[in-house]
Coordinates of N, CA and C in Angstrom, one line a residue:
M1 N 0.9 -1.0 0.1 CA -0.4 -0.4 -0.2 C 1.0 1.2 0.0
N2 N 0.5 2.2 -0.9 CA 1.3 3.7 -0.8 C 0.5 4.7 -0.8
L3 N 0.8 5.6 -0.5 CA -0.2 6.9 -0.4 C -0.9 7.4 -1.2
S4 N -0.6 7.2 -2.5 CA -1.4 7.5 -3.8 C -2.7 6.6 -3.9
K5 N -3.1 5.2 -3.0 CA -3.5 4.3 -3.1 C -4.8 4.3 -2.0
L6 N -4.6 5.4 -1.5 CA -5.6 5.4 0.1 C -6.7 6.0 0.0
D7 N -7.8 5.7 0.6 CA -8.8 6.4 0.3 C -8.8 7.3 1.5
Y8 N -9.0 8.7 0.9 CA -9.3 9.5 1.7 C -10.7 10.5 1.6
E9 N -10.8 10.9 3.1 CA -11.7 11.5 3.4 C -11.9 12.9 2.9
K10 N -13.4 13.1 2.6 CA -13.4 14.6 1.9 C -14.2 15.8 3.1
R11 N -13.7 16.4 3.0 CA -14.5 17.9 3.6 C -14.5 17.8 5.2
L12 N -13.7 18.1 5.9 CA -14.2 17.6 7.5 C -14.1 18.9 8.1
Q13 N -14.7 19.3 9.1 CA -15.2 20.7 9.6 C -14.5 20.6 11.1
I14 N -13.5 21.4 11.6 CA -12.9 20.8 12.8 C -13.7 21.6 13.8
S15 N -14.0 21.0 14.8 CA -14.7 21.7 16.1 C -13.8 21.5 17.1
K16 N -14.2 22.2 18.8 CA -13.5 21.8 20.0 C -13.2 20.7 20.4
E17 N -13.9 19.7 19.7 CA -13.8 18.2 20.6 C -12.5 17.6 19.5
D18 N -11.7 18.5 18.6 CA -10.8 18.1 17.8 C -9.5 18.4 18.5
V19 N -8.5 17.4 18.4 CA -7.1 18.0 18.2 C -6.4 17.6 17.2
L20 N -5.1 18.7 17.2 CA -4.2 17.9 16.0 C -2.9 17.4 17.0
I21 N -2.3 16.9 16.9 CA -1.3 16.6 17.5 C 0.1 16.5 16.2
I22 N 0.9 17.2 16.9 CA 2.0 17.5 15.8 C 3.0 16.9 16.5
V23 N 3.9 15.4 15.7 CA 4.9 15.0 16.2 C 6.1 15.1 16.1
D24 N 6.9 15.4 17.1 CA 8.6 15.4 16.7 C 8.7 16.0 15.8
M25 N 8.5 17.1 15.5 CA 8.8 18.0 14.6 C 10.4 18.7 14.8
Q26 N 11.5 18.0 15.5 CA 12.4 18.6 16.4 C 13.8 18.7 14.9
Y27 N 15.1 19.1 15.2 CA 15.9 19.2 14.2 C 16.9 18.1 14.2
D28 N 16.7 17.0 14.8 CA 17.4 15.4 14.7 C 16.8 15.1 13.5
F29 N 15.4 15.3 13.2 CA 14.6 14.3 12.3 C 14.9 15.1 10.8
M30 N 15.2 16.3 10.9 CA 15.1 16.9 9.5 C 16.4 17.1 9.1
P31 N 16.3 16.9 8.0 CA 17.9 16.9 6.7 C 19.1 17.3 7.4
G32 N 20.0 17.0 7.9 CA 21.1 17.1 8.4 C 21.4 17.3 10.0
G33 N 20.1 16.5 10.3 CA 19.7 15.9 11.6 C 20.7 14.7 12.1
A34 N 20.9 14.3 13.1 CA 21.4 12.9 13.5 C 20.1 11.6 12.9
L35 N 19.0 11.7 12.6 CA 18.3 10.8 12.4 C 17.4 11.6 11.1
P36 N 18.0 11.8 10.3 CA 16.8 12.7 9.3 C 15.7 12.1 8.4
V37 N 14.8 12.6 8.4 CA 13.4 12.2 7.7 C 13.7 13.0 6.2
E38 N 13.9 12.2 5.1 CA 14.0 12.7 3.9 C 12.8 13.7 3.7
K39 N 13.3 15.2 3.4 CA 12.3 16.3 3.2 C 11.0 16.3 4.4
G40 N 11.8 16.2 5.6 CA 11.0 16.5 6.9 C 10.6 17.8 7.3
D41 N 11.3 18.9 6.7 CA 11.4 20.0 6.5 C 10.8 20.8 5.8
E42 N 10.1 19.9 4.7 CA 9.0 21.0 3.8 C 7.7 20.5 4.3
I43 N 7.3 20.0 4.8 CA 5.6 20.0 5.5 C 5.5 21.4 6.8
I44 N 6.7 21.8 7.2 CA 6.5 22.5 8.1 C 5.5 23.8 7.8
S45 N 5.9 24.6 6.9 CA 4.4 25.8 6.8 C 3.3 25.1 6.6
D46 N 3.0 24.0 5.9 CA 1.6 23.4 5.8 C 1.5 22.9 7.5
I47 N 2.0 22.4 8.2 CA 1.5 22.1 9.6 C 1.2 23.3 10.3
N48 N 2.0 24.5 9.8 CA 2.0 25.7 10.9 C 0.6 26.4 10.5
A49 N 0.2 26.1 8.9 CA -1.1 26.3 8.7 C -2.4 25.6 8.9
M50 N -2.2 24.3 9.2 CA -3.3 23.4 9.9 C -3.2 23.7 11.2
A51 N -2.7 24.0 11.8 CA -2.6 24.5 13.6 C -3.2 25.9 13.3
K52 N -3.2 26.7 12.8 CA -3.8 27.9 12.3 C -5.8 27.7 12.5
K53 N -5.6 26.8 11.8 CA -7.0 26.3 11.2 C -7.5 25.7 12.7
F54 N -7.0 25.0 12.9 CA -7.5 24.5 14.4 C -8.0 25.5 15.4
K55 N -6.6 26.0 15.7 CA -6.8 27.2 16.2 C -8.1 28.2 16.4
N56 N -8.4 28.6 14.9 CA -9.2 29.3 14.5 C -10.8 28.8 14.7
N57 N -10.8 27.5 15.1 CA -12.0 26.6 15.1 C -12.3 26.0 16.6
L58 N -11.3 26.6 17.5 CA -11.4 26.3 19.0 C -11.1 25.2 19.4
A59 N -10.5 24.1 18.3 CA -9.4 22.9 18.6 C -8.4 22.9 19.3
K60 N -7.8 22.1 19.9 CA -6.8 22.1 20.6 C -5.7 21.4 19.6
I61 N -4.4 21.9 19.9 CA -2.6 21.7 19.4 C -1.9 21.1 20.3
I62 N -1.7 19.8 20.6 CA -0.6 19.3 21.1 C 0.9 19.2 20.3
L63 N 2.0 19.4 20.9 CA 3.2 19.0 20.0 C 3.5 17.5 21.3
T64 N 4.7 16.7 20.6 CA 5.1 15.5 21.0 C 6.4 16.3 20.8
Q65 N 7.4 15.3 21.7 CA 8.7 15.7 21.2 C 9.9 14.5 22.1
D66 N 10.5 14.1 21.1 CA 11.8 13.4 21.9 C 12.3 13.7 23.0
W67 N 12.7 13.0 23.7 CA 13.6 13.8 24.8 C 14.2 13.0 25.9
H68 N 15.5 12.0 25.2 CA 16.2 10.9 25.2 C 17.4 11.6 26.3
P69 N 17.7 10.3 27.3 CA 19.0 10.4 27.9 C 20.1 10.0 27.1
Q70 N 20.9 10.4 27.4 CA 22.1 10.3 26.5 C 22.5 8.6 26.7
D71 N 22.3 7.9 27.8 CA 22.4 6.8 27.8 C 21.1 5.6 27.6
H72 N 20.3 6.3 26.9 CA 19.2 5.8 26.2 C 19.5 4.6 25.5
L73 N 18.5 3.3 25.8 CA 19.4 1.6 24.9 C 18.4 1.9 23.9
S74 N 17.9 2.6 23.3 CA 17.6 2.7 21.7 C 18.9 3.0 20.9
F75 N 19.6 3.9 21.6 CA 20.6 4.4 21.1 C 21.9 3.0 20.4
A76 N 22.4 2.9 19.1 CA 23.6 1.7 19.3 C 24.8 2.4 19.7
S77 N 25.1 3.2 20.3 CA 26.4 3.4 20.9 C 26.2 3.2 22.1
N78 N 25.2 2.7 22.8 CA 25.4 2.2 24.4 C 25.4 0.7 24.3
H79 N 25.3 0.2 23.0 CA 25.8 -1.3 22.6 C 26.7 -1.9 22.1
P80 N 27.6 -2.2 22.6 CA 29.1 -2.2 22.2 C 28.9 -3.4 20.9
G81 N 29.9 -3.0 19.1 CA 29.5 -3.8 18.4 C 28.4 -3.6 17.6
K82 N 27.4 -2.5 17.7 CA 26.4 -2.5 17.4 C 26.3 -1.2 16.5
N83 N 25.7 -1.2 15.2 CA 25.6 0.2 14.6 C 24.3 1.0 14.4
P84 N 24.0 1.8 14.2 CA 22.5 2.3 13.9 C 21.8 1.6 12.8
G85 N 21.0 1.1 12.5 CA 20.0 0.2 11.8 C 20.0 -0.9 11.7
D86 N 20.9 -1.5 12.8 CA 21.1 -2.6 13.3 C 19.4 -3.6 13.9
Q87 N 19.4 -4.7 13.8 CA 18.1 -5.0 14.1 C 18.2 -5.4 15.5
Y88 N 17.5 -5.0 16.4 CA 17.6 -5.3 17.6 C 16.0 -5.1 18.5
Q89 N 15.8 -6.2 19.4 CA 14.1 -6.1 19.6 C 14.1 -6.8 21.2
T90 N 13.8 -6.1 22.0 CA 13.6 -6.4 23.0 C 11.8 -5.9 23.6
E91 N 11.5 -6.1 24.3 CA 10.0 -6.1 25.0 C 10.1 -4.2 24.8
A92 N 10.6 -3.6 24.8 CA 10.7 -2.3 25.2 C 11.5 -1.5 23.9
I93 N 12.5 -2.2 23.4 CA 13.1 -1.3 22.3 C 13.3 -2.1 21.2
G94 N 13.4 -1.3 19.7 CA 13.5 -2.0 18.5 C 12.3 -1.6 17.9
P95 N 11.8 -1.9 16.9 CA 12.7 -2.8 16.1 C 14.6 -2.9 15.5
V96 N 14.8 -1.8 15.5 CA 16.2 -1.5 15.2 C 17.0 -0.5 16.2
L97 N 18.0 -0.4 16.1 CA 18.7 0.5 16.8 C 19.1 2.1 15.9
W98 N 19.1 3.1 16.7 CA 19.4 4.1 16.2 C 20.4 5.1 16.6
P99 N 20.9 5.9 15.5 CA 22.2 7.0 16.3 C 21.3 7.7 17.1
D100 N 22.6 8.1 18.4 CA 22.1 9.0 19.2 C 21.0 10.4 18.8
H101 N 19.8 10.9 19.5 CA 19.2 11.7 18.7 C 18.4 12.0 19.5
C102 N 18.2 13.3 19.2 CA 17.1 14.1 20.3 C 17.3 14.0 21.8
V103 N 18.6 14.4 22.1 CA 19.1 13.9 23.4 C 18.9 15.2 24.3
Q104 N 18.3 15.1 25.3 CA 18.0 16.2 26.3 C 18.7 17.2 26.5
G105 N 18.1 18.4 26.3 CA 19.1 19.6 25.8 C 20.0 20.1 24.7
T106 N 20.0 19.3 24.2 CA 21.3 19.8 22.9 C 20.0 20.0 21.7
K107 N 20.6 20.9 20.8 CA 19.6 21.5 19.6 C 19.1 20.6 18.8
G108 N 19.8 19.4 18.6 CA 18.9 18.2 17.9 C 17.6 17.9 18.6
A109 N 17.3 18.3 20.0 CA 15.8 17.7 20.7 C 15.5 19.0 20.2
R110 N 15.6 20.2 20.1 CA 14.6 21.3 19.9 C 13.9 21.2 19.0
F111 N 12.5 21.6 18.7 CA 12.0 22.2 17.7 C 12.5 23.0 16.8
H112 N 12.3 22.7 15.3 CA 12.7 23.3 14.2 C 12.2 25.0 14.6
E113 N 12.8 25.6 14.8 CA 12.8 27.0 14.6 C 11.4 28.0 13.5
D114 N 11.7 27.0 12.2 CA 10.0 27.5 11.6 C 8.7 27.0 12.2
L115 N 8.7 26.0 13.0 CA 7.3 25.6 13.5 C 6.9 26.6 14.7
N116 N 5.4 27.0 14.5 CA 4.9 27.8 15.2 C 4.8 27.1 16.6
V117 N 5.4 27.3 17.8 CA 5.2 26.4 18.8 C 4.3 27.3 19.6
N118 N 4.2 28.4 19.2 CA 2.9 29.4 20.0 C 1.5 28.9 19.7
L119 N 1.4 28.4 18.8 CA -0.5 28.0 18.7 C -0.2 26.7 19.6
A120 N 0.4 25.9 20.3 CA 0.0 24.8 20.9 C -0.4 25.1 22.4
H121 N -1.3 24.2 22.5 CA -1.8 24.3 24.1 C -1.0 23.5 24.9
G122 N -0.3 22.5 24.6 CA 0.8 21.8 25.5 C 1.9 21.0 24.6
I123 N 2.9 20.7 25.7 CA 4.0 19.8 25.1 C 4.7 18.6 25.6
L124 N 4.0 17.5 25.1 CA 4.0 16.2 25.8 C 5.5 15.6 25.5
R125 N 6.5 15.4 26.3 CA 7.8 15.2 26.2 C 8.0 13.2 26.2
K126 N 8.5 12.9 25.2 CA 8.5 11.4 25.5 C 9.9 10.6 25.6
G127 N 10.2 9.2 25.9 CA 11.3 8.8 25.8 C 12.4 9.0 26.5
Y128 N 12.2 9.6 27.6 CA 13.2 10.0 28.8 C 13.6 8.9 30.1
N129 N 12.8 7.8 29.9 CA 13.0 6.4 30.6 C 14.1 5.9 29.8
P130 N 15.6 5.1 30.2 CA 16.2 4.7 29.6 C 16.3 3.4 28.9
K131 N 15.4 2.8 29.5 CA 15.5 1.6 29.5 C 14.1 1.3 28.6
I132 N 13.3 2.1 28.1 CA 12.2 2.1 27.3 C 12.0 3.2 26.2
D133 N 11.8 2.6 25.2 CA 11.5 3.6 23.9 C 10.3 4.1 24.0
S134 N 9.8 5.1 23.6 CA 8.3 5.8 23.2 C 8.3 6.4 21.9
Y135 N 7.8 5.6 21.2 CA 7.1 6.1 19.6 C 6.3 6.7 19.6
S136 N 4.8 5.9 20.6 CA 3.9 6.6 20.4 C 3.6 7.8 21.7
G137 N 2.8 9.0 21.1 CA 2.2 9.9 21.9 C 1.5 9.4 23.4
F138 N 0.9 8.1 23.3 CA 0.0 7.7 24.2 C 0.7 6.8 25.1
L139 N 1.4 5.8 24.5 CA 2.0 4.8 25.7 C 3.6 4.8 25.1
E140 N 4.0 4.3 26.1 CA 5.8 3.7 25.7 C 5.5 2.5 25.2
N141 N 7.0 2.1 24.8 CA 6.9 0.7 24.0 C 6.6 -0.4 24.7
D142 N 6.6 -0.3 26.0 CA 6.5 -1.7 26.8 C 5.2 -1.8 26.9
K143 N 3.9 -0.7 26.1 CA 2.8 -1.0 25.7 C 1.9 -1.0 27.4
Q144 N 2.5 -0.4 28.0 CA 2.1 -0.6 29.4 C 2.1 1.1 30.7
S145 N 3.2 1.7 29.8 CA 3.6 3.2 30.7 C 2.7 4.3 29.8
E146 N 1.9 5.0 30.6 CA 1.2 5.6 29.6 C 1.6 7.1 29.6
T147 N 1.2 7.6 28.9 CA 2.1 9.1 29.3 C 1.4 10.2 29.5
G148 N 0.3 10.0 29.7 CA -0.8 10.9 30.5 C -1.4 11.6 29.0
L149 N -1.3 11.4 28.0 CA -2.3 12.2 26.8 C -3.3 11.9 26.7
A150 N -3.9 10.2 27.0 CA -5.4 9.8 26.6 C -6.3 10.6 27.7
G151 N -5.4 10.7 28.8 CA -6.3 11.6 30.3 C -6.8 12.8 30.1
L152 N -5.3 13.8 29.5 CA -5.3 15.1 29.3 C -6.4 15.7 28.1
L153 N -6.6 14.6 26.9 CA -7.6 14.6 26.1 C -8.7 14.0 26.4
K154 N -9.3 13.3 27.2 CA -10.0 13.2 27.4 C -10.9 14.3 28.3
S155 N -10.1 15.0 29.5 CA -10.4 15.9 30.5 C -10.8 17.1 29.5
L156 N -10.1 16.8 28.5 CA -11.0 18.4 27.4 C -11.9 18.1 26.4
N157 N -12.5 16.7 26.7 CA -13.7 16.3 25.9 C -13.4 16.3 24.7
I158 N -12.0 15.6 24.3 CA -11.6 15.5 23.1 C -12.5 14.2 22.2
K159 N -12.6 14.1 21.0 CA -13.1 12.7 20.4 C -12.6 12.5 19.4
R160 N -11.9 13.5 18.6 CA -11.1 13.3 17.3 C -9.7 13.3 17.4
I161 N -8.8 12.8 16.8 CA -7.4 12.9 16.9 C -6.9 12.9 15.7
F162 N -6.4 13.8 15.1 CA -5.4 14.4 13.6 C -4.1 14.4 14.3
I163 N -3.6 13.7 13.6 CA -2.3 13.3 13.3 C -1.1 13.8 12.4
C164 N -0.1 14.7 12.4 CA 0.7 14.8 11.2 C 2.2 14.8 12.1
G165 N 3.3 15.0 11.4 CA 4.9 15.2 11.7 C 5.5 14.1 11.4
L166 N 6.5 13.5 11.8 CA 7.5 13.1 11.8 C 8.1 12.1 12.6
A167 N 8.0 10.8 12.2 CA 7.8 10.0 11.1 C 6.7 9.4 10.9
L168 N 6.5 8.8 9.7 CA 5.1 8.6 9.5 C 4.7 7.2 10.4
D169 N 6.2 6.0 9.8 CA 5.9 4.8 9.8 C 6.3 4.2 11.2
Y170 N 6.8 5.5 11.9 CA 7.3 5.2 13.7 C 6.1 6.1 14.7
C171 N 6.8 7.3 14.9 CA 6.0 8.0 16.2 C 4.2 8.3 15.6
C172 N 4.6 8.5 14.3 CA 3.2 9.0 13.7 C 2.1 7.7 13.8
F173 N 2.7 6.9 13.1 CA 2.0 5.2 13.4 C 1.7 5.0 14.9
A174 N 2.5 5.1 15.7 CA 2.6 4.3 17.0 C 1.2 5.4 18.0
T175 N 1.5 6.4 17.4 CA 0.2 7.3 18.1 C -1.1 7.4 17.3
A176 N -1.3 7.1 16.1 CA -2.4 6.8 15.5 C -3.1 5.6 15.9
M177 N -2.2 4.3 16.0 CA -3.0 3.3 16.2 C -3.1 3.3 17.7
D178 N -2.4 3.7 18.9 CA -2.9 3.9 20.4 C -4.1 4.9 20.6
G179 N -3.9 5.6 19.8 CA -4.9 6.5 19.9 C -6.5 6.0 19.6
V180 N -6.7 4.9 18.7 CA -7.6 4.0 18.3 C -8.3 3.0 20.0
D181 N -6.9 2.7 20.6 CA -7.2 1.8 21.3 C -7.5 2.4 22.7
F182 N -7.3 3.8 22.6 CA -7.9 4.8 23.4 C -9.2 5.3 23.4
G183 N -9.8 5.2 22.5 CA -11.3 5.2 22.1 C -11.3 6.2 21.0
F184 N -10.2 7.4 20.8 CA -10.5 8.1 20.1 C -10.8 7.5 18.6
Q185 N -11.7 8.8 17.8 CA -11.7 8.7 16.0 C -10.3 9.2 15.7
V186 N -9.6 8.4 15.1 CA -8.3 9.1 14.4 C -8.1 9.4 13.1
Y187 N -8.0 10.4 12.8 CA -7.7 10.8 11.3 C -5.8 11.1 11.3
F188 N -5.4 10.4 9.9 CA -4.0 10.8 9.5 C -3.8 11.5 8.5
L189 N -3.2 12.6 8.5 CA -3.1 13.6 7.6 C -1.6 12.9 7.0
A190 N -1.9 12.5 6.2 CA -0.9 11.8 5.1 C 0.0 12.8 5.0
D191 N -0.4 13.3 4.0 CA 0.5 14.5 3.3 C 1.4 15.5 4.0
L192 N 0.9 15.5 5.6 CA 2.0 16.0 6.6 C 2.6 15.4 7.1
T193 N 2.8 14.0 6.5 CA 4.0 13.0 7.8 C 5.1 13.1 6.2
K194 N 6.6 12.5 6.4 CA 7.3 11.6 5.9 C 7.8 10.5 6.7
G195 N 8.2 9.4 6.0 CA 8.6 8.5 6.7 C 10.0 8.3 6.5
I196 N 10.4 7.2 7.2 CA 11.7 6.7 7.4 C 11.6 5.7 6.3
D197 N 11.1 4.5 6.3 CA 10.8 3.0 5.8 C 12.0 2.5 5.8
L198 N 12.4 2.0 7.2 CA 13.4 1.3 7.9 C 12.5 0.5 8.7
P199 N 12.7 -1.0 8.9 CA 13.4 -1.7 7.1 C 12.5 -1.4 5.9
P200 N 13.3 -1.9 4.9 CA 12.6 -1.1 4.1 C 11.0 -2.2 3.9
G201 N 10.1 -1.3 3.5 CA 8.4 -1.6 3.3 C 7.7 -1.1 4.4
N202 N 8.6 -0.3 5.6 CA 7.9 -0.5 6.5 C 6.8 0.6 6.6
I203 N 7.4 1.6 5.5 CA 6.0 2.7 5.4 C 4.5 2.1 4.5
A204 N 4.9 0.9 3.9 CA 3.4 0.4 3.1 C 2.9 -0.4 4.6
N205 N 4.0 -0.9 5.4 CA 2.9 -2.0 6.4 C 2.3 -1.3 7.0
S206 N 2.9 0.3 7.3 CA 2.1 0.9 8.6 C 1.4 1.4 7.9
L207 N 1.1 2.1 6.6 CA -0.3 2.3 6.1 C -1.5 1.5 6.2
E208 N -1.2 0.0 5.6 CA -2.1 -1.3 5.5 C -2.0 -1.2 7.0
S209 N -1.8 -1.3 8.0 CA -1.9 -1.6 9.7 C -3.0 -0.7 9.5
M210 N -2.7 0.5 10.0 CA -3.5 1.7 10.4 C -5.2 1.4 9.6
S211 N -5.0 1.4 8.0 CA -6.3 1.1 7.5 C -7.2 0.1 7.9
K212 N -6.3 -1.2 8.4 CA -7.5 -2.4 9.2 C -7.6 -2.0 10.4
K213 N -7.1 -1.2 10.9 CA -7.5 -0.8 12.2 C -8.6 0.3 12.1
G214 N -8.8 1.2 11.0 CA -9.9 1.7 11.0 C -9.8 3.0 10.9
I215 N -8.6 3.4 11.0 CA -8.3 5.0 10.8 C -8.3 5.3 9.6
K216 N -8.3 6.8 9.3 CA -9.2 7.3 8.3 C -8.0 8.4 8.0
F217 N -7.5 8.4 6.4 CA -6.8 9.0 6.2 C -7.2 10.5 5.6
V218 N -6.8 11.9 5.6 CA -7.4 12.9 5.3 C -5.5 13.3 4.2
N219 N -6.2 14.5 3.9 CA -5.2 15.5 3.5 C -5.4 17.1 3.9
K220 N -4.4 17.5 3.8 CA -4.5 19.1 3.8 C -5.8 19.9 3.5
N221 N -6.0 19.3 2.3 CA -7.3 20.1 1.5 C -8.5 19.7 2.4
S222 N -8.7 18.4 2.6 CA -9.8 17.9 3.2 C -10.8 18.7 4.2
I223 N -9.9 19.8 5.2 CA -9.8 20.2 6.5 C -10.5 21.8 6.4
L224 N -11.5 21.6 6.9 CA -12.1 22.9 6.6 C -11.9 23.9 7.9

């Protein structure tokens, strides 16, 4: 499955019961960063425009931010003899090891300067437990440790979540899948994401899994 073959929703009106979740728009995921997503910087202006639409319709905006300690076990550098991209799987780490990225307090962990963070109602930091990775904005990778995002959104009477950002087949995908499990109606802004596709075929597999999960796909022109 690829983006051109998705069935896209048409014309959705945003309301105060909606939230836009902007995932990990940080320097280390941009071209030139430690873990770059190709053309990841090219969606920033459209994400800003989408955030303004949500703000104008009294909806909420949440930013997620990878926030790793230097000794995080998802980093290949913390496994002697391992390299970034090597397959590695535990209950809470994997399926591959990564280069050091989004280390707390570094420039790589900061949001891109062009992202309009002032539109956001809150920032959720994830991945700060050195023994557990955290792709999803809702659950860490052990699938037991909640971030608190679900409770926050339910307290705000949010019914629908709209997801954009980086990377399509990791943090955006995991956030979307967990969003369904927490009882939200999930929309995936496919043209406001970019993927890594590691291992090869991961983007196609992620899109198929989301479709089977009942996640709906939209593009920026679908949102009123």
